GROMACS .gro file of C-alpha atoms in nm:
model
  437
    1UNK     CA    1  -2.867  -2.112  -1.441
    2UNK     CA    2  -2.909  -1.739  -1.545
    3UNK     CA    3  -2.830  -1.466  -1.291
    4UNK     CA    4  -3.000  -1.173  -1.449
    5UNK     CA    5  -2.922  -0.811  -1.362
    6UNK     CA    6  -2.583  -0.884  -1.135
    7UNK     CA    7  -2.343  -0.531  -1.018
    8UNK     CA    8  -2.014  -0.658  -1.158
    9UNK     CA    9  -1.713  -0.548  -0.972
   10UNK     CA   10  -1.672  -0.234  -1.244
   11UNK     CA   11  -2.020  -0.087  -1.203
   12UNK     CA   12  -2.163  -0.283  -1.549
   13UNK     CA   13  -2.495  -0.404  -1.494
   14UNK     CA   14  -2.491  -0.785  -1.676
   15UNK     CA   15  -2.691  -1.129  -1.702
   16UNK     CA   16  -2.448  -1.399  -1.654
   17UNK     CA   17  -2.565  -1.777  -1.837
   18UNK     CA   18  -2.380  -2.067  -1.611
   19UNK     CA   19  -2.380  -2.402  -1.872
   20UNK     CA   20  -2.258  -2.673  -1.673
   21UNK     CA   21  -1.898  -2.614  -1.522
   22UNK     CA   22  -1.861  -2.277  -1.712
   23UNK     CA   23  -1.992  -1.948  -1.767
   24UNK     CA   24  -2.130  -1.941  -2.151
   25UNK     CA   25  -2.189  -1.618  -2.171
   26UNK     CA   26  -2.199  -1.224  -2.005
   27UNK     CA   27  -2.431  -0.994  -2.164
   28UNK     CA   28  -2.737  -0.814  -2.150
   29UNK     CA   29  -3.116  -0.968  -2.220
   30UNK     CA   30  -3.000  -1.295  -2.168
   31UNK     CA   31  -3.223  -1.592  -2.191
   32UNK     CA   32  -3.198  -1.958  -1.992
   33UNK     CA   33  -3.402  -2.234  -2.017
   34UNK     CA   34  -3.305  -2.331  -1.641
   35UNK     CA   35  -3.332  -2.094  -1.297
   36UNK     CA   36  -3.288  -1.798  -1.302
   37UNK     CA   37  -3.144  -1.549  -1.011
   38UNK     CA   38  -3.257  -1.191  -0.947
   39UNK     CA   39  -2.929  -1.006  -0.891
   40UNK     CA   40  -3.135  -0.689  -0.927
   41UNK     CA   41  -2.932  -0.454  -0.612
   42UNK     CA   42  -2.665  -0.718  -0.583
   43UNK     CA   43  -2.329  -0.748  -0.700
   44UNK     CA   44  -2.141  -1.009  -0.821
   45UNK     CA   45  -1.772  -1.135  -0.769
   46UNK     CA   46  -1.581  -1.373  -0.952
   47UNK     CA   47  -1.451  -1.648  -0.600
   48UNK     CA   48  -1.173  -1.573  -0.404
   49UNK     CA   49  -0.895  -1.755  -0.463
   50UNK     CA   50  -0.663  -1.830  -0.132
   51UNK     CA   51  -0.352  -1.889  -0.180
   52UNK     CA   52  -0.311  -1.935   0.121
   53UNK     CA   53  -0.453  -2.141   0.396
   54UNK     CA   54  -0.323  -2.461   0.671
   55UNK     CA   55  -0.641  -2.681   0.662
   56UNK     CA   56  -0.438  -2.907   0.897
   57UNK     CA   57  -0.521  -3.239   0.763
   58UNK     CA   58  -0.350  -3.488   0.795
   59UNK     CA   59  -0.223  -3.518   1.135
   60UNK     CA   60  -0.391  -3.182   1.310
   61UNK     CA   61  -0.766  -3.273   1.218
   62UNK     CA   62  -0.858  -3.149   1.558
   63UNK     CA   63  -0.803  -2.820   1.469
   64UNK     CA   64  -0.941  -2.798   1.127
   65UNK     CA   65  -1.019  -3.072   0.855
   66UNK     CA   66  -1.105  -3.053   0.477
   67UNK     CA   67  -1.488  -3.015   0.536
   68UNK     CA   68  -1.510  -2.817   0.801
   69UNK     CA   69  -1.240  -2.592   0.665
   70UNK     CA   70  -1.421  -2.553   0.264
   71UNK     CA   71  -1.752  -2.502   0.380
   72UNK     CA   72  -1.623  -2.224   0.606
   73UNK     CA   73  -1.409  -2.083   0.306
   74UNK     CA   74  -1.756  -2.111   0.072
   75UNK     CA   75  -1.947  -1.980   0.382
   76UNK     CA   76  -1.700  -1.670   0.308
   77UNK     CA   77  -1.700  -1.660  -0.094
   78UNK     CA   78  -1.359  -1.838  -0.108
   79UNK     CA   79  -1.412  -2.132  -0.404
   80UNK     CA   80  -1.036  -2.227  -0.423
   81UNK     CA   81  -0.778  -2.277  -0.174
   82UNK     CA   82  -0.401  -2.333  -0.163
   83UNK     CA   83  -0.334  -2.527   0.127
   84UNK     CA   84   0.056  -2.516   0.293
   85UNK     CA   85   0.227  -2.822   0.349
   86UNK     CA   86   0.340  -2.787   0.715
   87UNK     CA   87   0.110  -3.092   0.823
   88UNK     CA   88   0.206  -3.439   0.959
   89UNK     CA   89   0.354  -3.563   0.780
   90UNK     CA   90   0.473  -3.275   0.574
   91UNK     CA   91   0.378  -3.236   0.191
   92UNK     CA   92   0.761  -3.304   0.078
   93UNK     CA   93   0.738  -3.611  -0.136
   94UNK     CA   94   0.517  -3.851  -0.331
   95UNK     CA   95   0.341  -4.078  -0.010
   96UNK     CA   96   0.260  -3.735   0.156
   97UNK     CA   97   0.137  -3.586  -0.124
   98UNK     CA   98  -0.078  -3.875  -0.227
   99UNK     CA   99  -0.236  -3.881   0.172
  100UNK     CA  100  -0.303  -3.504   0.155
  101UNK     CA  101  -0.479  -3.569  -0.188
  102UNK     CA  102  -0.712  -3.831  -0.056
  103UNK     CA  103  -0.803  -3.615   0.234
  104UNK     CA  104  -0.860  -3.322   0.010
  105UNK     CA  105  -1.109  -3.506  -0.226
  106UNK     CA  106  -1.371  -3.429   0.104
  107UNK     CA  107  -1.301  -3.058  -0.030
  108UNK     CA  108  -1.612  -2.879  -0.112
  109UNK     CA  109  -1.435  -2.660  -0.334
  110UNK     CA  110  -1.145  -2.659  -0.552
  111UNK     CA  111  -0.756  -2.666  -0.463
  112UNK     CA  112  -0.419  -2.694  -0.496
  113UNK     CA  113  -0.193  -2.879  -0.273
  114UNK     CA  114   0.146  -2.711  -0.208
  115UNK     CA  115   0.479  -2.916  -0.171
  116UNK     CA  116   0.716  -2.825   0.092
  117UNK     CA  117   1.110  -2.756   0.140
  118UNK     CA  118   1.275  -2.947   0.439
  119UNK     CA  119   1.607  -3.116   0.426
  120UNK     CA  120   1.414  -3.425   0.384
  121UNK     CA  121   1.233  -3.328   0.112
  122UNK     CA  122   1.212  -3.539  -0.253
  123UNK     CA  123   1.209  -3.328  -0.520
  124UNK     CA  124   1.251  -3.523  -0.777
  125UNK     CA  125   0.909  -3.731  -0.642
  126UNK     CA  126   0.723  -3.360  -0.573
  127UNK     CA  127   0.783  -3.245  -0.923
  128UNK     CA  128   0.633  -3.517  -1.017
  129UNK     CA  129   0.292  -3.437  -0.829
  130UNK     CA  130   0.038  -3.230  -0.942
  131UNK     CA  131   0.146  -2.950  -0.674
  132UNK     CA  132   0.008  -2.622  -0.745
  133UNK     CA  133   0.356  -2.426  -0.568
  134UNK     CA  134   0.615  -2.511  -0.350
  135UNK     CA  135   0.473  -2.351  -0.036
  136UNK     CA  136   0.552  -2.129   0.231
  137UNK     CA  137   0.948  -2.219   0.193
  138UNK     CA  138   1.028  -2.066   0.542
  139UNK     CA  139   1.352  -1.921   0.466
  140UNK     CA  140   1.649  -1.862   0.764
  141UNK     CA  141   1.478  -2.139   0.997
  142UNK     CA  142   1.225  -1.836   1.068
  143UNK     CA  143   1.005  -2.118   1.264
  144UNK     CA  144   1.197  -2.403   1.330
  145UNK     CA  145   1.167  -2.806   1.202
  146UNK     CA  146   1.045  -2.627   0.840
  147UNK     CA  147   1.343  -2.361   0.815
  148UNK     CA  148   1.609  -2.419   0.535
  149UNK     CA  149   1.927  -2.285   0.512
  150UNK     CA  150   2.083  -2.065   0.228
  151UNK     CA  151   2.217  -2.327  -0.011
  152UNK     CA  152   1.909  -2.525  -0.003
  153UNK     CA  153   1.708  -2.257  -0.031
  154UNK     CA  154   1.886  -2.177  -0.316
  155UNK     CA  155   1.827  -2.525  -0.463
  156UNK     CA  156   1.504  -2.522  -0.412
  157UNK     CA  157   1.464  -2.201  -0.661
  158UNK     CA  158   1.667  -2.367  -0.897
  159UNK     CA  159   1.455  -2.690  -0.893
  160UNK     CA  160   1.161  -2.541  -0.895
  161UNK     CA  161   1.210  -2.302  -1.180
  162UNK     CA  162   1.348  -2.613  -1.412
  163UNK     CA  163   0.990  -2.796  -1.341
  164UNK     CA  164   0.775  -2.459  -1.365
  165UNK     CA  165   0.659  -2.405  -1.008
  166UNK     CA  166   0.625  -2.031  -0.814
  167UNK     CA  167   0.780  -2.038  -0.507
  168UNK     CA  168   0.638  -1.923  -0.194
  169UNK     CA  169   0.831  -1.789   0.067
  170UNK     CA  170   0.802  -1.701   0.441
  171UNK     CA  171   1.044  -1.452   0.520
  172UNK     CA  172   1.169  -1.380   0.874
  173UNK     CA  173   1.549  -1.371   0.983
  174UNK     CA  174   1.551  -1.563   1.302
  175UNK     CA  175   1.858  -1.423   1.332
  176UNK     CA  176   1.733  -1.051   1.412
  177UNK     CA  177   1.447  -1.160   1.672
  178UNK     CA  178   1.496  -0.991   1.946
  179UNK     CA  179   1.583  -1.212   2.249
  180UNK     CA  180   1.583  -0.924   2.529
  181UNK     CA  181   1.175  -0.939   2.442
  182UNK     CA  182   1.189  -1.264   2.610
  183UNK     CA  183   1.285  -1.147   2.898
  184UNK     CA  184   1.000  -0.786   2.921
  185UNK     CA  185   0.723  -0.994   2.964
  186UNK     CA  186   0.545  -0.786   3.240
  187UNK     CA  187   0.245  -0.967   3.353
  188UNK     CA  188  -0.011  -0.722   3.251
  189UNK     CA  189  -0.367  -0.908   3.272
  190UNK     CA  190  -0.506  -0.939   2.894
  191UNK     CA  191  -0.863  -0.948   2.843
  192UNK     CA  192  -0.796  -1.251   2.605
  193UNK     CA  193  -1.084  -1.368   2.334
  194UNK     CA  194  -1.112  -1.663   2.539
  195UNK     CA  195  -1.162  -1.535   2.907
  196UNK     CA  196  -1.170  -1.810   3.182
  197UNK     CA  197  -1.163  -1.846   3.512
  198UNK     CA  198  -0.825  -1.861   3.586
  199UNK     CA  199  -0.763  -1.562   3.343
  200UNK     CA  200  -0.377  -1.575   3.261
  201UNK     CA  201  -0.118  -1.298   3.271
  202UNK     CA  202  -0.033  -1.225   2.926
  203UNK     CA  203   0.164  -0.954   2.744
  204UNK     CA  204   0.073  -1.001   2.421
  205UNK     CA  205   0.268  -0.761   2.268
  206UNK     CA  206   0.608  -0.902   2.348
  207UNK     CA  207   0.557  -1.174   2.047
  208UNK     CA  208   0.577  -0.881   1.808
  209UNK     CA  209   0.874  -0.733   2.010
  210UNK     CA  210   1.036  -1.035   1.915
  211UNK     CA  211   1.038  -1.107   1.624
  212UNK     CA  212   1.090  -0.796   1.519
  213UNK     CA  213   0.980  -0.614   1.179
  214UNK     CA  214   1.355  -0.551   1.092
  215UNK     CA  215   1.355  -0.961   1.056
  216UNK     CA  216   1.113  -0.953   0.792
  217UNK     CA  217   1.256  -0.685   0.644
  218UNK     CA  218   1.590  -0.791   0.557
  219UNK     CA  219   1.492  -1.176   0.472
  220UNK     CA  220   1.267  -1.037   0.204
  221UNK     CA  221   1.572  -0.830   0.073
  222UNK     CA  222   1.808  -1.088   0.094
  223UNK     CA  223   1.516  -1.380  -0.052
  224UNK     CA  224   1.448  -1.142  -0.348
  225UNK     CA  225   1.811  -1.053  -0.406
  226UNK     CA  226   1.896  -1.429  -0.425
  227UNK     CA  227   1.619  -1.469  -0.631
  228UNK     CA  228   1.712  -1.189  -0.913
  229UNK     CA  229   2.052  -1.341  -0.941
  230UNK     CA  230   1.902  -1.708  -0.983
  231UNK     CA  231   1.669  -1.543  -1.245
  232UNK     CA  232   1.374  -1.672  -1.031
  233UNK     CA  233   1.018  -1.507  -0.959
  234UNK     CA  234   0.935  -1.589  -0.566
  235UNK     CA  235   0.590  -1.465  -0.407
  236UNK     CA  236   0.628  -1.308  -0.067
  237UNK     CA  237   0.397  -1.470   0.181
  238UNK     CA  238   0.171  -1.278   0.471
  239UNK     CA  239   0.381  -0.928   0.442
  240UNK     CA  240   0.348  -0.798   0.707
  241UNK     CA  241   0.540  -0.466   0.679
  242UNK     CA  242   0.497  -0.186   0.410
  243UNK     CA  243   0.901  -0.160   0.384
  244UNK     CA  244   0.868  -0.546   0.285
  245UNK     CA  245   0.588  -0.505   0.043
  246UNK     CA  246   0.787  -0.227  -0.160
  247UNK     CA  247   1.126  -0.411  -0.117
  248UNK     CA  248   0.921  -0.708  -0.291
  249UNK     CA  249   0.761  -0.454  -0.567
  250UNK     CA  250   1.097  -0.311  -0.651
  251UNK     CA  251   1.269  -0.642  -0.696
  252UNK     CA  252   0.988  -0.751  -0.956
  253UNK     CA  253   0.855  -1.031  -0.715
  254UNK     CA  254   0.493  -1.058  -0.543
  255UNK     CA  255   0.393  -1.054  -0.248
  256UNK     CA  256   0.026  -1.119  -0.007
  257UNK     CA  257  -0.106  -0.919   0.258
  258UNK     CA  258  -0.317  -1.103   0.541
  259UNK     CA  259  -0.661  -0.978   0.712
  260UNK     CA  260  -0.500  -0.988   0.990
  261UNK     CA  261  -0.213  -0.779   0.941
  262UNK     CA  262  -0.398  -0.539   0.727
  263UNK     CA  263  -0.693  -0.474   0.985
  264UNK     CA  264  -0.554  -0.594   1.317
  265UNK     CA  265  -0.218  -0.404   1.466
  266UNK     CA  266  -0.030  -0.418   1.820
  267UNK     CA  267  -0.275  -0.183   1.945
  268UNK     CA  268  -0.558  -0.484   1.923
  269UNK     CA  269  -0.360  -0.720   2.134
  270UNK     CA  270  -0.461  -0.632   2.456
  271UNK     CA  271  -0.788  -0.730   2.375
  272UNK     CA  272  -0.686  -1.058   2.190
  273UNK     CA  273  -0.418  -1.158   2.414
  274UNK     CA  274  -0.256  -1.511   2.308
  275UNK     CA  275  -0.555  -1.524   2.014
  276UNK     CA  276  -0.340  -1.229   1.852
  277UNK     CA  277  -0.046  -1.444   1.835
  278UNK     CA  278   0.077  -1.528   1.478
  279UNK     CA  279   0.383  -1.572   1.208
  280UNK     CA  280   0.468  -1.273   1.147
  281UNK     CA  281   0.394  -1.103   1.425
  282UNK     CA  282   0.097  -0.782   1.438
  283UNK     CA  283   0.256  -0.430   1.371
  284UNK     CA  284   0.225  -0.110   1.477
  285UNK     CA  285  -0.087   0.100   1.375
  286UNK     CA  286   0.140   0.279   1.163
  287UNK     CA  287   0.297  -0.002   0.916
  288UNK     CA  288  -0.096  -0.145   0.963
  289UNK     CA  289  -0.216   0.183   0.785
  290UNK     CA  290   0.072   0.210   0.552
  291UNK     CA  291   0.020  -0.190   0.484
  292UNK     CA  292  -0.356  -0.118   0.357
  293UNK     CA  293  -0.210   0.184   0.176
  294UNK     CA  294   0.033  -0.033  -0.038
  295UNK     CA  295  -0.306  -0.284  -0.096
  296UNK     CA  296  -0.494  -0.001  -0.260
  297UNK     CA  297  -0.184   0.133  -0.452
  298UNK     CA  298  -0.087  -0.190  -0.626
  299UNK     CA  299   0.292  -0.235  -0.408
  300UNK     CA  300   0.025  -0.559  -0.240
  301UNK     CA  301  -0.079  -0.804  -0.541
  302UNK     CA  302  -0.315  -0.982  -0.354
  303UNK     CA  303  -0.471  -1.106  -0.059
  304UNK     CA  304  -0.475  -1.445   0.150
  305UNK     CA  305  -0.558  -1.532   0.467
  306UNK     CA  306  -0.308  -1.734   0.610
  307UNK     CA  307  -0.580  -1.968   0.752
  308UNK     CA  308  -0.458  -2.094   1.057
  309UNK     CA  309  -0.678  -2.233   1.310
  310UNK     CA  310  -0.600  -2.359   1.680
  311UNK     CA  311  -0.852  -2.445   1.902
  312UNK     CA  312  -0.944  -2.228   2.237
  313UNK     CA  313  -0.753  -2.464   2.472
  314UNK     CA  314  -0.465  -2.393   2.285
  315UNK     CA  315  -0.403  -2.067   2.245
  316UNK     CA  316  -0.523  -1.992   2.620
  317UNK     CA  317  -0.170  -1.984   2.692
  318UNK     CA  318   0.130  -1.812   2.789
  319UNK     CA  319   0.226  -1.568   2.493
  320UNK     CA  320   0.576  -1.822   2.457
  321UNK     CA  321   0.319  -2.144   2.426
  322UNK     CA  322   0.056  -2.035   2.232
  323UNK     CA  323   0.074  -2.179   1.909
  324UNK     CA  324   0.073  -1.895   1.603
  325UNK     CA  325  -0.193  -1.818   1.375
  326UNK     CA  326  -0.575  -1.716   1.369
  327UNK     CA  327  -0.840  -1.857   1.137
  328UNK     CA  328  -0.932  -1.610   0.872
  329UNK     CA  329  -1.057  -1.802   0.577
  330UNK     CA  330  -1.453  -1.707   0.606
  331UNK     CA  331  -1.388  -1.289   0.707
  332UNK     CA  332  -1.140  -1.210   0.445
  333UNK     CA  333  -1.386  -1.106   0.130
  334UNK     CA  334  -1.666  -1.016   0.380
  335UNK     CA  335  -1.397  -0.737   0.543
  336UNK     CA  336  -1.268  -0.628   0.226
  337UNK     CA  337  -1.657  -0.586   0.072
  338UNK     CA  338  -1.764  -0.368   0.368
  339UNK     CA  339  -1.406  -0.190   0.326
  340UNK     CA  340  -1.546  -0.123  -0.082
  341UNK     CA  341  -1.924  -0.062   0.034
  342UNK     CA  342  -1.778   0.220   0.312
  343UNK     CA  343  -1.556   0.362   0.036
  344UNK     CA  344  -1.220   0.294   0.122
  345UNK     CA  345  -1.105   0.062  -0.112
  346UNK     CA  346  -1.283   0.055  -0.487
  347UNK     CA  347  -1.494  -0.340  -0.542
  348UNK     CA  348  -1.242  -0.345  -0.888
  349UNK     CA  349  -0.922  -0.382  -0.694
  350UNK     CA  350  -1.106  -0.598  -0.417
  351UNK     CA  351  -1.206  -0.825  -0.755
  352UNK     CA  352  -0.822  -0.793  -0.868
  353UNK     CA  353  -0.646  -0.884  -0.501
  354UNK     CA  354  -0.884  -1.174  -0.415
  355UNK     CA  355  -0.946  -1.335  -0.770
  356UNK     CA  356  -0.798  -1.176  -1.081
  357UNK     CA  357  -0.427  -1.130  -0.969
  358UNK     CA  358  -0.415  -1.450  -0.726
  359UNK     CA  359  -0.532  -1.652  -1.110
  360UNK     CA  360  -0.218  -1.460  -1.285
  361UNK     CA  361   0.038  -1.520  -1.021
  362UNK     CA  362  -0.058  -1.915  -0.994
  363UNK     CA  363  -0.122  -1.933  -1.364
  364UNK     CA  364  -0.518  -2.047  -1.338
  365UNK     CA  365  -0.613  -1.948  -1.646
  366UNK     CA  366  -0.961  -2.025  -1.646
  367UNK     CA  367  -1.041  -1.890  -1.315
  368UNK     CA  368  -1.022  -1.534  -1.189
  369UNK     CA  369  -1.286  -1.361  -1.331
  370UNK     CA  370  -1.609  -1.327  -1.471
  371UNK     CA  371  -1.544  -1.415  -1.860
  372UNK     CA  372  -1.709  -1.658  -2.097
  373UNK     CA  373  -1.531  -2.005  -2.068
  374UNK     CA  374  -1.399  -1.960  -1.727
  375UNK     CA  375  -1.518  -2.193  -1.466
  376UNK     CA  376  -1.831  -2.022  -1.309
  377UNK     CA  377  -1.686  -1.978  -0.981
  378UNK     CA  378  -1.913  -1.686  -0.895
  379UNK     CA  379  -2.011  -1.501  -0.528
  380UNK     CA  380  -2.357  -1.292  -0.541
  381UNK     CA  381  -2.358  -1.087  -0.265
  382UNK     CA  382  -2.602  -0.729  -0.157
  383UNK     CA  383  -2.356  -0.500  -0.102
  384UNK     CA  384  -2.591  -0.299   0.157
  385UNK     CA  385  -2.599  -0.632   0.383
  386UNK     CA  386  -2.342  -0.525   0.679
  387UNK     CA  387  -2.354  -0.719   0.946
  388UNK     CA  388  -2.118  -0.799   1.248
  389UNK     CA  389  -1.854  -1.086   1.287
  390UNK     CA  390  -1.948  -1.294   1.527
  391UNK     CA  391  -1.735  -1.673   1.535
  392UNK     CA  392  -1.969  -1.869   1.713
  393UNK     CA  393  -2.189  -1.787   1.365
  394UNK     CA  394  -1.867  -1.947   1.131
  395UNK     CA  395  -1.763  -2.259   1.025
  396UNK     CA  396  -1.429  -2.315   1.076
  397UNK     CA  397  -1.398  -2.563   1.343
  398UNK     CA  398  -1.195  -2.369   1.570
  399UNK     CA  399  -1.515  -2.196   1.693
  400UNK     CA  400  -1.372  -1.857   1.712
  401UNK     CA  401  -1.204  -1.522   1.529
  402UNK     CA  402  -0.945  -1.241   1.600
  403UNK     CA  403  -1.218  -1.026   1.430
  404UNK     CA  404  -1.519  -1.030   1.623
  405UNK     CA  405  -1.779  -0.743   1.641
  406UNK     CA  406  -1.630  -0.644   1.330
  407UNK     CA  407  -1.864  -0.481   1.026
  408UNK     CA  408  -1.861  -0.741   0.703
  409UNK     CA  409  -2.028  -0.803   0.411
  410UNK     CA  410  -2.104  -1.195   0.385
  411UNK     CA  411  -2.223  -1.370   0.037
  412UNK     CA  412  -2.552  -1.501   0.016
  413UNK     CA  413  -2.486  -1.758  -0.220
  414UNK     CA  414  -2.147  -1.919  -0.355
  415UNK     CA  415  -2.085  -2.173  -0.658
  416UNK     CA  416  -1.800  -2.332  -0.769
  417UNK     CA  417  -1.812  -2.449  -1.154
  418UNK     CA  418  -2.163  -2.415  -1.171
  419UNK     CA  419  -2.259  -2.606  -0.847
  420UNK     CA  420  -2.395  -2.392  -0.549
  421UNK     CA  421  -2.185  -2.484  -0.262
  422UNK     CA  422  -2.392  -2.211  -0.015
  423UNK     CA  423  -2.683  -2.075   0.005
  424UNK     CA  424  -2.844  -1.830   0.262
  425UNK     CA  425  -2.661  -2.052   0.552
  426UNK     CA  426  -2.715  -2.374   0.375
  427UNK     CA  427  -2.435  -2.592   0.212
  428UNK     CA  428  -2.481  -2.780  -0.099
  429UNK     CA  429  -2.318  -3.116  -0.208
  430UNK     CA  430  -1.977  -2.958  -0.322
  431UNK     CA  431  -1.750  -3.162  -0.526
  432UNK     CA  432  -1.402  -2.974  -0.516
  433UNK     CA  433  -1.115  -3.098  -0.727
  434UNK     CA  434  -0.728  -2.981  -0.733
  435UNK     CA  435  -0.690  -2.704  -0.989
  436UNK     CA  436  -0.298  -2.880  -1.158
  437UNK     CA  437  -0.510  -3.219  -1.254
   0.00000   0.00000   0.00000
């Protein structure tokens, strides 16, 4: 396949020649014996790469499953995904892993599969997976069966830096959440996402009360201070706070920034009610803007979405049973691209946060960006096509988003090494493999 006249991410006008699973070639005048694409007006992106995501198999498949939960990532210009291993069973030794893996061959695009830290855990088995990182390592019991304490959290940097694996860490203090919030819950009625009959009393608002930003705070200090004197790189999962994103910057460790916590703040959660409930909690308006602030700057290395979906039924709750997290998977390039086509934020560094830097940090060398002998994991996209978010138009099979009504920029087509895996609403026979075999 030849795309001929693409809008790369830096403003260079280029014919890019797809041969087989890899892009042959970048250049101008190209030739191809097989289709060929008119990019002419239309820009094209090297796939996101989500580092991030819970696609809930096995043992949550009601929520989300490998096929619903790749074609809604392709739907969105994602073409790899690391997925967390907080399901049931957890990812935390060699049977899990190998159920996970058979589940994930129904991927339609390519992943990694991220072992976990429990005090169950076999690390001597894991190691011996192909396990792209040891994921999410929720650090000071932040959310309960998955916490760790300090000593094996320290073990768990040790091991992994012996058998060459980043470490990904969830940061809250449990410690520092605020119990009084508990107890300030004042009945005010939401107008949650999903409105029924019997509309619930909800504050909303008292979740982020709780677990306050200081938590975050000071567990990625102390994380990134325990991992300087181990001599260990960690990434910083879903920052949620700018003082956390520079805390990470200035210790020489990485860190991600959600969609959600980099668009949505505690001023949208009367609106979403229990739907805005997630780990860590939204923040003010302020730290929001400051958040997207430190994205544009460099502090943020890169984005992921923290994929999380639960259905309706679920999070129509009370704010104290709702589960956390929102679905996010699909929206996060489409937000960012109408953030670059409204001039906010430049298309190079939404290239470098969603592809580029994501391949450094992990170490996928052949994936990333748009280069000859890279896998041609490509998104073609017109950069003029805004549109609103609406979720009962995505794929994820929780059916809904914390972002609705929302301007995007969606991708009309997506491929992953050199098969189209979406097309102008259509899905194509996908074939997604895990990026350590």
């Amino acid at each position: 396949m030849l795309i001929r006249n693409a809008t790369l991410a830096d403003g260079r006008v280029r014919d890019v020649l797809v041969d087989g699973e890899t892009i042959a070639a970048v250049g101008e005048g190209l030739d191809a014996d097989g289709d060929v694409v008119d990019a002419d007006g239309k820009r094209l992106f090297p796939g996101m790469i989500d580092a991030h995501v819970h696609f809930r198999e096995p043992g949550y498949s009601h929520k989300e499953t490998w096929t619903t939960g790749s074609q809604s990532a392709a739907a969105g210009g994602v073409t790899t995904v690391f997925d967390q291993p907080n399901t049931d069973p957890p990812t935390i030794d060699a049977a899990s892993f190998e159920e996970k893996a058979r589940l994930a061959r129904e991927s339609a695009i390519d992943y990694g599969i991220n072992g976990g830290v429990t005090e169950a855990w076999n690390p001597e088995e894991l190691f011996e997976e192909p396990i792209a990182a040891l994921g999410e390592v929720f650090l000071a019991d932040s959310t309960g069966e998955m916490g760790i304490d300090a000593d094996l959290f320290e073990d768990a940097l040790e091991k992994a830096e012996e058998a060459g694996v980043k470490v990904t860490v969830h940061a809250e203090d449990a410690t520092l959440f605020d119990e009084a919030a508990t107890e300030r819950d004042d009945g005010r009625e939401s107008d949650a996402l999903a409105s029924t009959q019997d509309a619930r009393p909800v504050n909303a608002d008292a979740w982020s009360a709780y677990r306050a930003a200081e938590a975050e705070i000071e567990a990625i200090d102390r994380a990134c201070t325990v991992a300087n004197g181990l001599d260990s790189e960690i990434h910083i999962a879903h920052t949620s706070t700018p003082e956390g994103a520079d805390i990470a910057d200035e210790a020489g460790m990485t860190c991600e920034a959600t969609p959600h916590h980099l668009f949505l703040s505690r001023d949208d959660l009367e609106e979403l009610g229990t739907f805005g409930r997630m780990n860590p909690p939204l923040r003010s308006e302020r730290r929001r803007d400051e958040l997207f602030e430190r994205l544009i700057d460099g502090t943020v290395d890169i984005v992921a979405t923290d994929h999380a979906p639960h259905t309706r039924e679920e999070k129509d709750a009370s704010i104290w049973d709702a589960p956390s997290g929102v679905p996010g998977v699909e929206t996060a390039l489409p937000l960012l691209l109408e953030e670059a086509r409204t001039g906010t934020i430049d298309y190079e560094r939404v290239r470098d946060v969603t592809a580029a830097n994501v391949a450094d940090i992990f170490e996928l060398s052949n994936k990333g960006r748009i280069e000859a002998g890279n896998d041609a994991d490509l998104v073609l996209f017109d950069p003029d096509a805004s549109v609103p978010i609406r979720g009962e138009a995505l794929h994820s099979k929780c059916g809904w988003t914390p972002f609705e009504g929302r301007d995007a920029v969606f991708p009309e087509l997506t491929m992953v090494r050199g098969t189209v895996v979406y097309h102008d609403g259509e899905f194509g026979e996908g074939d997604g493999k895990n990026v350590r075999e």
